[in-house]
Short mmCIF file of C-alpha atoms and ligand atoms in Angstrom, two decimals:
data_model
loop_
_atom_site.label_atom_id
_atom_site.label_comp_id
_atom_site.label_asym_id
_atom_site.label_seq_id
_atom_site.Cartn_x
_atom_site.Cartn_y
_atom_site.Cartn_z
CA MET A 274 -13.08 5.67 -23.62
CA SER A 275 -14.78 5.52 -20.15
CA SER A 276 -17.15 8.25 -19.03
CA PRO A 277 -16.21 10.98 -16.50
CA ARG A 278 -18.93 9.50 -14.14
CA TRP A 279 -17.29 6.11 -14.33
CA GLN A 280 -13.87 7.49 -13.85
CA GLU A 281 -15.21 9.16 -10.75
CA MET A 282 -16.72 5.96 -9.38
CA HIS A 283 -13.65 3.99 -10.25
CA GLN A 284 -11.54 6.45 -8.42
CA ALA A 285 -13.67 6.20 -5.32
CA LEU A 286 -13.64 2.43 -5.40
CA THR A 287 -9.74 2.32 -5.84
CA ALA A 288 -9.37 4.84 -3.09
CA ALA A 289 -11.27 2.36 -0.80
CA GLY A 290 -8.79 -0.35 -1.69
CA LEU A 291 -11.10 -2.25 -3.94
CA ILE A 292 -10.05 -3.96 -7.23
CA VAL A 293 -12.60 -3.52 -10.04
CA GLN A 294 -12.60 -6.03 -12.78
CA LYS A 295 -14.08 -5.23 -16.22
CA SER A 296 -16.84 -7.52 -15.91
CA ALA A 297 -18.24 -5.37 -12.95
CA GLU A 298 -18.10 -2.11 -14.83
CA ASN A 299 -21.60 -1.97 -16.41
CA ARG A 300 -23.46 -3.07 -13.09
CA ILE A 301 -21.59 -0.47 -11.08
CA GLU A 302 -22.10 2.32 -13.58
CA ASN A 303 -25.77 1.96 -13.24
CA LEU A 304 -25.74 2.62 -9.40
CA GLN A 305 -26.69 5.87 -7.98
CA SER A 306 -23.79 5.88 -5.55
CA VAL A 307 -20.90 3.45 -4.91
CA VAL A 308 -20.97 4.21 -1.02
CA PRO A 309 -23.25 1.32 -0.16
CA LEU A 310 -21.26 -1.01 -2.30
CA ILE A 311 -17.98 0.06 -0.52
CA GLU A 312 -19.61 -0.46 2.87
CA ALA A 313 -20.83 -3.87 1.95
CA ALA A 314 -17.36 -4.76 0.51
CA ASN A 315 -15.70 -3.51 3.80
CA SER A 316 -18.11 -5.36 6.10
CA SER A 317 -17.63 -8.56 3.85
CA GLY A 318 -13.92 -8.25 3.65
CA VAL A 319 -14.31 -8.43 -0.23
CA ARG A 320 -11.49 -6.72 -2.33
CA LEU A 321 -12.08 -7.82 -5.79
CA LEU A 322 -15.14 -6.58 -7.41
CA ASN A 323 -16.32 -8.65 -10.41
CA ALA A 324 -19.84 -9.34 -11.88
CA ASN A 325 -20.66 -12.12 -9.32
CA SER A 326 -19.21 -10.42 -6.14
CA VAL A 327 -20.92 -7.08 -7.05
CA GLU A 328 -24.20 -8.82 -7.36
CA GLU A 329 -23.77 -10.55 -4.10
CA LEU A 330 -22.72 -7.29 -2.34
CA LEU A 331 -25.71 -5.43 -3.86
CA ALA A 332 -27.91 -8.10 -2.64
CA ILE A 333 -26.52 -7.38 0.86
CA THR A 334 -27.10 -3.77 0.62
CA SER A 335 -30.75 -4.25 -0.51
CA HIS A 336 -31.18 -6.71 2.33
CA GLU A 337 -29.82 -4.26 4.78
CA SER A 338 -32.14 -1.53 3.73
CA GLU A 339 -34.99 -3.92 4.23
CA VAL A 340 -33.77 -4.81 7.59
CA GLN A 341 -33.43 -1.12 8.69
CA SER A 342 -36.75 -0.04 7.36
CA ASP A 343 -38.32 -2.62 9.41
CA SER A 344 -36.43 -1.41 12.54
CA VAL A 345 -35.27 -4.90 13.29
CA LYS A 346 -31.85 -5.79 14.51
CA PRO A 347 -30.31 -2.35 13.95
CA ASN A 348 -26.79 -3.74 15.03
CA SER A 349 -26.92 -6.83 12.73
CA GLN A 350 -23.90 -7.65 10.68
CA THR A 351 -23.99 -8.05 6.99
CA THR A 352 -21.39 -10.03 5.05
CA LEU A 353 -21.31 -12.24 2.11
CA PRO A 354 -22.95 -15.63 2.86
CA LYS A 355 -20.63 -18.25 4.35
CA SER A 356 -20.83 -21.69 5.71
CA GLU A 357 -20.89 -22.42 9.41
CA ASN A 358 -17.56 -21.94 11.34
CA GLU A 359 -16.06 -19.97 8.52
CA GLY A 360 -14.65 -16.36 8.60
CA PRO A 361 -15.91 -13.65 6.29
CA ILE A 362 -14.65 -14.11 2.73
CA GLY A 363 -11.81 -11.77 1.72
CA ARG A 364 -8.86 -10.09 3.20
CA VAL A 365 -9.41 -10.72 6.92
CA ILE A 366 -8.10 -14.23 7.42
CA ALA A 367 -7.76 -14.25 11.11
CA PRO A 368 -9.27 -13.93 13.65
CA LEU A 369 -12.36 -15.85 12.58
CA GLN A 370 -15.02 -13.56 14.27
CA ARG A 371 -17.47 -11.93 12.02
CA PRO A 372 -16.35 -8.27 11.37
CA HIS A 373 -18.65 -5.47 12.50
CA LEU A 374 -20.35 -3.05 9.94
CA THR A 375 -18.12 -0.11 9.84
CA PRO A 376 -18.43 3.03 7.66
CA PRO A 377 -16.02 2.75 4.58
CA ARG A 378 -12.52 3.46 5.40
CA PRO A 379 -9.67 4.01 2.75
CA ARG A 380 -7.38 0.97 2.79
CA LYS A 381 -3.72 1.03 1.88
CA PRO A 382 -3.52 1.07 -1.96
CA SER A 383 -2.10 -2.37 -3.05
CA GLY A 384 -1.32 -1.33 -6.69
CA PHE A 385 -3.66 -3.94 -8.12
CA SER A 386 -5.87 -2.30 -10.73
CA SER A 387 -9.12 -3.31 -12.50
CA GLU A 388 -7.42 -3.45 -15.89
CA ASP A 389 -4.80 -6.07 -14.64
CA PHE A 390 -7.14 -9.12 -14.51
CA PRO A 391 -9.25 -9.39 -17.66
CA LEU A 392 -9.57 -13.18 -17.14
CA GLU A 393 -9.61 -15.56 -14.10
CA ALA A 394 -6.56 -17.81 -13.72
CA SER A 395 -8.65 -20.80 -14.61
CA GLU A 396 -9.16 -19.23 -18.00
CA VAL A 397 -5.51 -18.97 -18.84
CA ASP A 398 -3.40 -21.72 -19.97
CA SER A 399 -0.20 -22.65 -18.10
CA ASP A 400 3.15 -21.19 -19.50
CA ILE A 401 6.09 -22.56 -17.64
CA GLU A 402 9.43 -22.61 -19.39
CA ILE A 403 12.30 -24.16 -17.36
CA HIS A 404 15.82 -22.61 -18.29
CA PHE A 405 17.87 -24.55 -15.68
CA ASP A 406 17.16 -27.47 -13.57
CA ILE A 407 20.10 -29.99 -12.48
CA THR A 408 17.68 -33.00 -12.50
CA GLY A 409 19.02 -35.70 -14.65
CA LYS A 410 22.01 -33.54 -15.85
CA SER A 411 24.36 -33.75 -12.81
CA SER A 412 27.74 -35.07 -14.38
CA THR A 413 30.21 -34.68 -11.47
CA GLU A 414 32.08 -37.74 -10.15
CA GLY A 415 33.22 -35.78 -7.20
CA ARG A 416 36.90 -35.76 -8.24
CA ILE A 417 39.36 -33.03 -7.58
CA SER A 418 39.40 -32.36 -11.33
CA ASP A 419 35.80 -31.71 -11.16
CA MET A 420 36.14 -29.22 -8.40
CA GLN A 421 38.87 -27.40 -10.27
CA SER A 422 36.66 -27.29 -13.37
CA CYS A 423 33.71 -25.99 -11.30
CA PHE A 424 35.92 -23.09 -9.99
CA ARG A 425 37.33 -22.46 -13.42
CA SER A 426 33.88 -22.19 -14.94
CA ARG A 427 32.87 -19.86 -12.24
CA LEU A 428 35.88 -17.63 -12.78
CA SER A 429 35.47 -17.58 -16.58
CA GLN A 430 31.66 -16.93 -16.46
CA ILE A 431 31.92 -14.11 -14.11
CA ARG A 432 35.14 -12.57 -15.40
CA ASP A 433 33.47 -12.50 -18.86
CA MET A 434 30.49 -10.65 -17.36
CA MET A 435 32.86 -8.11 -15.86
CA LEU A 436 34.73 -7.68 -19.17
CA SER A 437 31.57 -7.46 -21.39
CA LYS A 438 29.93 -4.93 -19.05
CA GLY A 439 32.98 -2.75 -18.53
CA VAL A 440 33.00 -2.83 -14.74
CA LEU A 441 36.73 -3.03 -14.58
CA PRO A 442 38.90 0.09 -15.05
CA ARG A 443 41.31 -1.88 -17.48
CA ARG A 444 41.82 -5.17 -18.81
CA PRO A 445 43.00 -7.57 -16.08
CA LEU A 446 46.33 -9.15 -16.02
CA ALA A 447 46.83 -12.78 -15.27
CA ASN A 448 48.18 -13.34 -11.62
CA SER A 449 51.36 -14.91 -12.92
CA ASP A 450 52.03 -11.94 -15.22
CA ALA A 451 51.26 -9.45 -12.52
CA TRP A 452 53.51 -11.26 -10.03
CA ARG A 453 56.32 -11.38 -12.50
CA ASN A 454 56.29 -7.75 -13.01
CA ARG A 455 55.64 -6.74 -9.49
CA ARG A 456 58.62 -4.38 -9.29
CA ARG A 457 57.31 -2.36 -12.16
CA HIS A 458 53.79 -2.24 -10.67
CA ASN A 459 54.88 -0.71 -7.42
CA SER A 460 53.05 2.57 -7.19
CA LYS A 461 49.73 4.26 -7.99
CA ASP A 462 51.20 5.37 -11.36
CA TYR A 463 51.52 1.72 -12.41
CA GLU A 464 48.26 0.43 -11.11
CA ILE A 465 46.95 -2.82 -12.42
CA THR A 466 43.83 -5.00 -12.15
CA ILE A 467 43.53 -8.62 -11.40
CA VAL A 468 40.44 -10.87 -11.15
CA GLY A 469 39.95 -14.30 -9.15
CA LEU A 470 38.43 -16.14 -6.41
CA ALA A 471 38.84 -14.65 -2.90
CA SER A 472 39.93 -16.90 -0.21
CA ASP A 473 41.53 -16.96 3.34
CA VAL A 474 39.74 -13.70 4.11
CA LYS A 475 40.68 -12.15 7.53
CA TRP A 476 40.50 -8.86 9.15
CA THR A 477 43.81 -7.48 10.50
CA ARG A 478 43.99 -5.80 13.90
CA THR A 479 44.21 -2.39 12.31
CA GLY A 480 40.78 -3.02 10.56
CA SER A 481 42.09 -3.93 7.04
CA LEU A 482 41.06 -6.88 5.08
CA ARG A 483 43.69 -9.57 3.99
CA PHE A 484 42.70 -12.17 1.36
CA ILE A 485 44.15 -14.20 -1.47
CA VAL A 486 43.00 -13.71 -5.07
CA GLU A 487 43.55 -16.80 -7.16
CA ASP A 488 43.15 -17.30 -10.81
CA GLU A 489 44.17 -20.15 -13.16
CA SER A 490 47.87 -19.10 -12.96
CA SER A 491 48.52 -18.32 -9.28
CA GLN A 492 47.70 -16.77 -5.91
CA ILE A 493 48.35 -13.24 -4.86
CA MET A 494 48.07 -12.04 -1.34
CA CYS A 495 46.09 -8.77 -1.13
CA ILE A 496 45.38 -6.14 1.55
CA LEU A 497 42.42 -3.65 1.48
CA LYS A 498 42.05 -0.73 3.82
CA PRO A 499 38.66 0.82 4.21
CA PRO A 500 38.52 4.15 2.14
CA ASN A 501 37.35 7.16 4.32
CA ASP A 502 34.02 7.26 2.40
CA ALA A 503 33.39 3.50 2.49
CA SER A 504 29.76 2.53 2.74
CA PRO A 505 28.85 -0.38 5.34
CA LEU A 506 28.51 -2.67 2.11
CA HIS A 507 31.93 -1.85 0.89
CA ALA A 508 33.93 -5.25 0.92
CA SER A 509 36.49 -3.50 3.38
CA LEU A 510 33.67 -3.18 6.04
CA ASP A 511 31.26 -5.97 5.05
CA GLY A 512 33.68 -8.73 4.22
CA LEU A 513 34.17 -11.10 1.39
CA MET A 514 32.75 -14.48 0.90
CA ASP A 515 35.26 -17.34 0.46
CA ASP A 516 35.45 -18.34 -3.26
CA GLU A 517 33.46 -15.26 -4.55
CA ILE A 518 34.94 -13.77 -7.67
CA VAL A 519 36.37 -10.26 -7.25
CA GLY A 520 38.24 -7.77 -9.36
CA VAL A 521 41.09 -5.94 -7.52
CA SER A 522 42.84 -2.87 -8.63
CA GLY A 523 46.05 -1.64 -6.99
CA TRP A 524 49.78 -2.13 -6.89
CA PHE A 525 52.41 -4.27 -5.18
CA LEU A 526 54.04 -3.06 -1.88
CA THR A 527 57.47 -4.27 -2.85
CA GLY A 528 59.40 -2.87 0.06
CA GLU A 529 57.83 -5.57 2.43
CA ARG A 530 59.75 -8.92 2.77
CA ASP A 531 56.72 -10.69 1.36
CA PRO A 532 55.35 -8.31 -1.32
CA ILE A 533 51.70 -7.90 -0.98
CA PHE A 534 49.11 -6.41 -3.35
CA PHE A 535 47.80 -3.11 -2.01
CA SER A 536 44.07 -3.13 -3.20
CA ARG A 537 42.96 0.42 -3.82
CA ASP A 538 39.54 -0.72 -5.00
CA ILE A 539 37.26 -3.88 -5.34
CA HIS A 540 35.17 -4.63 -8.41
CA LYS A 541 32.06 -6.72 -8.14
CA PRO A 542 30.38 -8.42 -11.13
CA PRO A 543 27.89 -6.18 -13.02
CA LEU A 544 24.48 -5.73 -11.59
CA GLY A 545 22.88 -2.62 -13.44
CA ASN A 546 19.18 -1.46 -13.01
CA HIS A 547 17.26 -4.48 -14.38
CA SER A 548 14.19 -3.77 -16.48
CA LYS A 549 11.70 -6.42 -15.58
CA ALA A 550 9.84 -8.49 -18.31
CA GLN A 551 6.07 -8.36 -17.97
CA ALA A 552 3.56 -11.13 -18.52
CA GLY A 553 1.14 -9.90 -21.36
CA GLU A 554 -1.76 -7.88 -20.20
CA GLU A 555 -4.20 -10.72 -21.53
CA TYR A 556 -2.30 -13.23 -19.17
CA ALA A 557 -2.39 -11.05 -16.09
CA VAL A 558 -2.32 -13.80 -13.52
CA SER A 559 -0.50 -13.95 -10.16
CA ALA A 560 2.01 -16.28 -8.77
CA ALA A 561 1.94 -17.20 -4.98
CA PHE A 562 5.04 -17.88 -3.15
CA LEU A 563 5.57 -20.04 -0.09
CA SER A 564 8.47 -22.17 1.34
CA ASP A 565 9.30 -24.33 4.24
CA VAL A 566 6.01 -25.95 5.05
CA HIS A 567 7.77 -28.54 7.06
CA LEU A 568 4.92 -30.92 7.05
CA GLY A 569 5.38 -33.86 9.55
CA SER A 570 6.87 -31.49 12.25
CA LYS A 571 4.86 -30.98 15.44
CA THR A 572 5.17 -27.26 14.82
CA PHE A 573 3.59 -27.31 11.44
CA LEU A 574 0.50 -24.94 11.60
CA ALA A 575 -2.37 -27.03 10.53
CA PRO A 576 -5.28 -24.64 11.49
CA GLN A 577 -3.60 -21.72 9.49
CA TRP A 578 -3.17 -24.06 6.56
CA ALA A 579 -6.85 -24.71 6.59
CA LYS A 580 -7.51 -21.01 6.57
CA MET A 581 -5.29 -20.65 3.53
CA ILE A 582 -7.20 -23.38 1.70
CA ASP A 583 -10.44 -21.48 2.76
CA TRP A 584 -8.91 -18.44 1.09
CA PHE A 585 -7.89 -20.32 -2.03
CA LYS A 586 -11.50 -21.43 -2.48
CA ASN A 587 -13.35 -18.33 -1.57
CA ASP A 588 -11.32 -15.11 -2.05
CA PRO A 589 -11.69 -13.45 -5.35
CA LEU A 590 -7.98 -12.56 -5.27
CA ALA A 591 -7.24 -16.32 -5.20
CA ARG A 592 -8.98 -16.59 -8.59
CA THR A 593 -6.05 -14.57 -10.11
CA VAL A 594 -3.44 -17.08 -8.71
CA LYS A 595 -2.24 -19.29 -11.51
CA TYR A 596 1.15 -20.53 -9.89
CA PHE A 597 1.94 -21.67 -6.40
CA VAL A 598 5.74 -21.78 -5.92
CA LEU A 599 6.94 -23.82 -3.06
CA SER A 600 10.63 -23.19 -2.49
CA GLY A 601 11.83 -26.21 -0.52
CA ASP A 602 11.62 -28.01 2.85
CA GLY A 603 7.95 -29.17 1.92
CA VAL A 604 8.36 -31.77 4.66
CA ASP A 605 10.36 -31.82 7.87
CA GLY A 606 12.10 -35.02 6.70
CA VAL A 607 13.66 -37.67 8.90
CA GLY A 608 17.01 -37.86 10.29
CA ILE A 609 17.84 -34.38 9.32
CA TYR A 610 19.46 -33.42 12.68
CA PRO A 611 20.09 -35.40 16.01
CA GLY A 612 16.94 -35.97 17.96
CA GLN A 613 14.69 -34.86 15.36
CA GLU A 614 12.25 -37.73 16.02
CA ARG A 615 11.01 -36.25 19.17
CA HIS A 616 9.81 -33.09 17.13
CA LEU A 617 7.92 -35.12 14.54
CA ASN A 618 4.17 -36.06 14.56
CA ILE A 619 4.60 -38.03 11.17
CA LYS A 620 7.69 -40.18 11.70
CA ASP A 621 7.70 -41.91 8.20
CA LEU A 622 9.25 -39.85 5.26
CA PHE A 623 6.82 -41.28 2.66
CA ASN A 624 3.83 -40.59 4.97
CA GLN A 625 4.91 -36.97 5.28
CA TYR A 626 5.05 -36.55 1.40
CA GLY A 627 1.84 -38.40 1.15
CA GLU A 628 0.09 -36.07 3.55
CA LEU A 629 1.67 -32.99 1.74
CA ALA A 630 0.16 -34.33 -1.47
CA ARG A 631 -3.19 -34.71 0.14
CA MET A 632 -3.11 -31.18 1.51
CA LEU A 633 -2.14 -29.72 -1.92
CA GLU A 634 -4.95 -31.67 -3.42
CA GLU A 635 -7.13 -29.01 -1.58
CA VAL A 636 -5.76 -26.08 -3.54
CA PRO A 637 -8.19 -25.30 -6.31
CA ASP A 638 -7.17 -27.19 -9.65
CA TRP A 639 -6.75 -23.91 -11.59
CA VAL A 640 -3.47 -23.49 -9.58
CA ASP A 641 -0.24 -25.15 -10.79
CA VAL A 642 2.25 -25.97 -7.99
CA VAL A 643 5.90 -25.64 -8.68
CA MET A 644 7.96 -27.54 -6.07
CA LEU A 645 11.67 -27.42 -5.29
CA PRO A 646 13.58 -29.42 -2.69
CA GLY A 647 15.38 -27.87 0.19
CA ASN A 648 17.82 -29.14 2.79
CA HIS A 649 15.09 -31.12 4.67
CA ASP A 650 13.84 -32.99 1.57
CA ALA A 651 14.64 -36.52 0.50
CA VAL A 652 17.20 -35.76 -2.23
CA ARG A 653 20.95 -35.28 -2.18
CA PRO A 654 21.89 -32.22 0.06
CA ALA A 655 24.56 -31.07 -2.36
CA GLU A 656 23.57 -28.19 -4.47
CA PRO A 657 22.43 -28.00 -7.17
CA GLN A 658 19.71 -30.49 -5.91
CA PRO A 659 17.64 -32.56 -8.26
CA ALA A 660 13.91 -32.71 -8.12
CA LEU A 661 12.06 -35.12 -5.59
CA ASP A 662 12.07 -38.83 -6.50
CA PRO A 663 9.44 -40.02 -9.06
CA GLU A 664 8.16 -42.43 -6.53
CA VAL A 665 7.34 -39.45 -4.33
CA GLN A 666 6.03 -37.45 -7.27
CA GLN A 667 3.36 -39.94 -8.30
CA ASP A 668 1.12 -39.00 -5.39
CA TYR A 669 0.76 -35.37 -6.58
CA SER A 670 -1.48 -33.78 -9.36
CA ASN A 671 -1.09 -30.34 -10.80
CA THR A 672 2.62 -30.28 -9.65
CA VAL A 673 5.63 -29.41 -11.63
CA PHE A 674 8.75 -30.86 -9.64
CA VAL A 675 12.07 -29.11 -10.31
CA GLY A 676 15.61 -28.98 -8.84
CA ASN A 677 17.04 -26.41 -6.40
CA PRO A 678 17.86 -23.98 -7.71
CA CYS A 679 15.54 -23.60 -10.61
CA ASP A 680 15.60 -20.79 -13.31
CA PHE A 681 12.19 -20.72 -15.01
CA SER A 682 9.79 -18.32 -16.58
CA LEU A 683 6.02 -18.00 -15.97
CA HIS A 684 4.43 -16.06 -18.96
CA GLY A 685 7.89 -14.68 -19.93
CA VAL A 686 8.58 -13.50 -16.36
CA ARG A 687 11.90 -14.93 -15.41
CA VAL A 688 11.83 -16.43 -11.75
CA LEU A 689 14.97 -17.68 -9.93
CA SER A 690 13.86 -19.83 -7.14
CA TYR A 691 16.50 -21.10 -4.59
CA HIS A 692 15.85 -22.74 -1.36
CA GLY A 693 18.37 -20.55 0.39
CA LYS A 694 20.60 -22.78 2.49
CA SER A 695 23.70 -20.55 1.66
CA ILE A 696 22.00 -17.78 3.73
CA ASP A 697 23.64 -19.54 6.66
CA ASP A 698 27.15 -18.81 5.08
CA PHE A 699 26.10 -15.29 4.21
CA VAL A 700 25.12 -14.71 7.81
CA ALA A 701 28.33 -16.25 9.15
CA THR A 702 30.55 -14.09 6.83
CA LEU A 703 29.10 -10.72 6.00
CA ARG A 704 28.47 -8.13 8.60
CA SER A 705 25.43 -6.71 6.80
CA VAL A 706 23.66 -10.12 6.89
CA THR A 707 21.57 -11.35 9.90
CA TYR A 708 18.89 -13.94 10.10
CA SER A 709 16.42 -11.41 10.62
CA LYS A 710 17.41 -9.61 7.25
CA PRO A 711 17.58 -12.56 4.71
CA GLU A 712 16.95 -9.96 2.09
CA MET A 713 20.50 -8.60 2.54
CA ALA A 714 21.86 -12.18 1.78
CA MET A 715 19.75 -12.24 -1.26
CA GLN A 716 21.04 -8.85 -2.36
CA ALA A 717 24.60 -10.12 -1.68
CA MET A 718 23.97 -13.21 -4.06
CA LEU A 719 22.74 -10.81 -6.66
CA GLU A 720 25.75 -8.54 -6.35
CA ARG A 721 28.11 -11.42 -6.46
CA ARG A 722 26.05 -13.08 -9.30
CA HIS A 723 26.35 -16.41 -7.26
CA LEU A 724 23.95 -18.19 -5.11
CA ALA A 725 26.46 -20.08 -2.92
CA PRO A 726 30.03 -19.25 -3.41
CA SER A 727 31.68 -20.75 -0.43
CA TRP A 728 33.13 -24.25 -0.72
CA GLY A 729 33.45 -26.07 2.67
CA GLY A 730 31.13 -23.87 4.51
CA LYS A 731 27.53 -24.69 5.84
CA THR A 732 26.13 -25.34 2.24
CA PRO A 733 27.04 -28.62 0.71
CA LEU A 734 27.99 -28.13 -2.98
CA SER A 735 28.24 -30.55 -5.78
CA PRO A 736 31.33 -29.90 -7.89
CA GLU A 737 29.55 -29.77 -11.36
CA PRO A 738 32.13 -29.28 -14.17
CA GLU A 739 30.04 -26.23 -15.13
CA ASP A 740 29.21 -24.06 -12.23
CA ARG A 741 25.40 -23.77 -12.46
CA LEU A 742 25.01 -21.69 -9.07
CA VAL A 743 26.29 -18.61 -11.06
CA ILE A 744 23.43 -16.30 -11.86
CA PRO A 745 23.91 -15.75 -15.62
CA GLU A 746 20.76 -13.79 -16.10
CA ILE A 747 19.37 -11.26 -13.78
CA PRO A 748 15.97 -12.67 -12.81
CA ASP A 749 12.73 -10.45 -12.69
CA ILE A 750 11.78 -12.41 -9.45
CA PHE A 751 14.28 -13.82 -7.13
CA VAL A 752 12.72 -16.06 -4.48
CA THR A 753 14.30 -17.86 -1.48
CA GLY A 754 13.25 -19.46 1.79
CA HIS A 755 15.07 -21.55 4.32
CA VAL A 756 15.42 -19.06 7.33
CA HIS A 757 11.80 -18.70 7.95
CA GLY A 758 11.33 -14.91 7.57
CA HIS A 759 9.50 -12.85 5.24
CA PHE A 760 10.27 -10.10 2.76
CA VAL A 761 9.04 -8.48 -0.44
CA GLY A 762 10.99 -5.66 -2.05
CA ASP A 763 12.98 -4.51 -5.06
CA HIS A 764 16.75 -4.67 -5.50
CA LYS A 765 18.07 -2.86 -8.65
CA GLY A 766 14.89 -3.83 -10.59
CA THR A 767 14.62 -7.50 -9.38
CA LEU A 768 11.62 -8.28 -7.11
CA MET A 769 13.09 -10.18 -4.19
CA VAL A 770 10.58 -12.39 -2.22
CA HIS A 771 11.80 -14.29 0.82
CA SER A 772 8.94 -16.83 1.17
CA SER A 773 7.34 -17.44 4.47
CA THR A 774 7.19 -20.73 6.31
CA TRP A 775 4.27 -22.73 7.56
CA GLN A 776 6.22 -23.87 10.80
CA ASP A 777 5.85 -22.11 14.18
CA GLN A 778 8.97 -21.34 16.24
CA THR A 779 10.95 -24.39 16.92
CA ASP A 780 12.88 -25.17 20.28
CA PHE A 781 16.09 -24.56 18.43
CA GLN A 782 14.93 -21.15 17.10
CA ARG A 783 13.58 -20.33 20.58
CA MET A 784 16.97 -21.10 22.09
CA LEU A 785 18.70 -18.71 19.56
CA GLY A 786 16.02 -16.10 20.23
CA PHE A 787 14.89 -16.22 16.68
CA GLN A 788 11.31 -15.20 15.82
CA PRO A 789 10.04 -16.69 12.47
CA LYS A 790 7.39 -15.01 10.41
CA PRO A 791 5.00 -17.82 9.48
CA CYS A 792 1.89 -18.31 7.47
CA ILE A 793 2.30 -15.37 5.03
CA LEU A 794 1.39 -16.02 1.42
CA THR A 795 3.00 -13.58 -1.04
CA VAL A 796 1.14 -13.02 -4.13
CA VAL A 797 2.56 -11.20 -7.04
CA ASN A 798 0.71 -9.91 -10.23
CA LEU A 799 3.01 -11.21 -13.19
CA HIS A 800 1.87 -8.26 -15.14
CA THR A 801 2.09 -5.25 -12.90
CA TYR A 802 4.35 -6.73 -10.14
CA ALA A 803 1.96 -5.39 -7.59
CA SER A 804 2.18 -7.66 -4.44
CA GLU A 805 0.17 -8.82 -1.58
CA ALA A 806 1.28 -10.46 1.59
CA ILE A 807 -1.64 -12.36 2.97
CA HIS A 808 -1.30 -13.25 6.65
CA PHE A 809 -3.06 -16.31 8.03
CA ALA A 810 -1.58 -16.43 11.60
FE1 LIG B 283 13.18 -24.77 6.56
FE1 LIG B 284 15.80 -25.08 4.77
#
């Protein structure tokens, strides 16, 4: 049980935005006041107080009082010692100028707490469990029968979820049975429900949505009018993705020459409020998320990468980072789009991967890298994509290579990492999704329990006999990249992270008026889910 005095001190430190580790408790409790410590931490940019950093900060405060008592350099700055040309250690990454000594000011509370980091990441063993990765398991031969099997598998998996979680108002009929009995099911009193893949989705001139629902037995043409109280995310206003699985309740309008199914309601797969698993308190480490490094491109931001490496080596918060998840497009690749060569400063693919390996070597060795491919990487573009080739992997250490997408756990925390190519299809189809709001596409994926539903769109898909782009388990953390934005937020209990890029605005993005959000490292505590977005640009 901690003393009231310690509780008061702890409260003051926390209010100032500082994270206090247990190892610092005794030393701090013996101080007369925490104010000089807060001043020194603020001026040095330090956020995490452990036994070492407290000693260093106290050395500063005593040095400062000596300096002031001698009436020398009253305006001198006081920060933790650092080598030449380096910025202050801590949260302020850029600009590189030394900060001025300022009175303590409250910082935005981050949610990190002293109890969350009993150990440094280097003291905790790795705990990575892979649940799904296509590497070495792709079994498609690219035949029509594989594609049929893939769609059947999707329908069966998602329909089973709908049935088991009771999201449908009644047991669905097979399309062929519904059609055979269409004259009976011709009014509100004889409403039925069908489930299938949506396709051929179009808006009519009167603002209704027309689409086909197809199951194993047949296709039925449906029409959906927006209800008066429809939210902008209702299918009738937002749209439907081709080949997503929907449940539809309604009846047949048989008076028409071609009977059509009047859809009173649309049912999505189940997505309740998810309760996140937590890494055990004793394994309270962090995972850092980044994507789209695009090494080899002329727009790769090398000076900012150096700042991040400096942060990894010097910031106490970095000592809590056990995992560094890179969600695809690690290199810019070669021949990805016409004329790419003029945008490359490393024109050889193996040299790009070699240089990325060299740069990742600079990340402290207590950090395990988890690396997925993306659409710029040297693997098949069709998703699910396998991990990078073993010939490429041999240059890397401390790196786990996985496919895209990959479903894995870190200390029991379930992470679904997907590069995010299908965001292009969601932007092209749903009214709620734009490139500046990739989180809306991520939300739409979770709501559909599928990462990339549309066949024949912008996302190349591999017709695996079992559709592994279905989201069978709701992840604790869902992470994507690809569109070079940044987002951290919760959706129905899942922490969604849209990882930032390390590539500056490209000519193509400038032409489209798209402003990327580069050089932001997202760090998530796997015990508390508190997160930090650290800006290096
Ligand atoms: Fe990218
Ligand atoms: Fe990409």
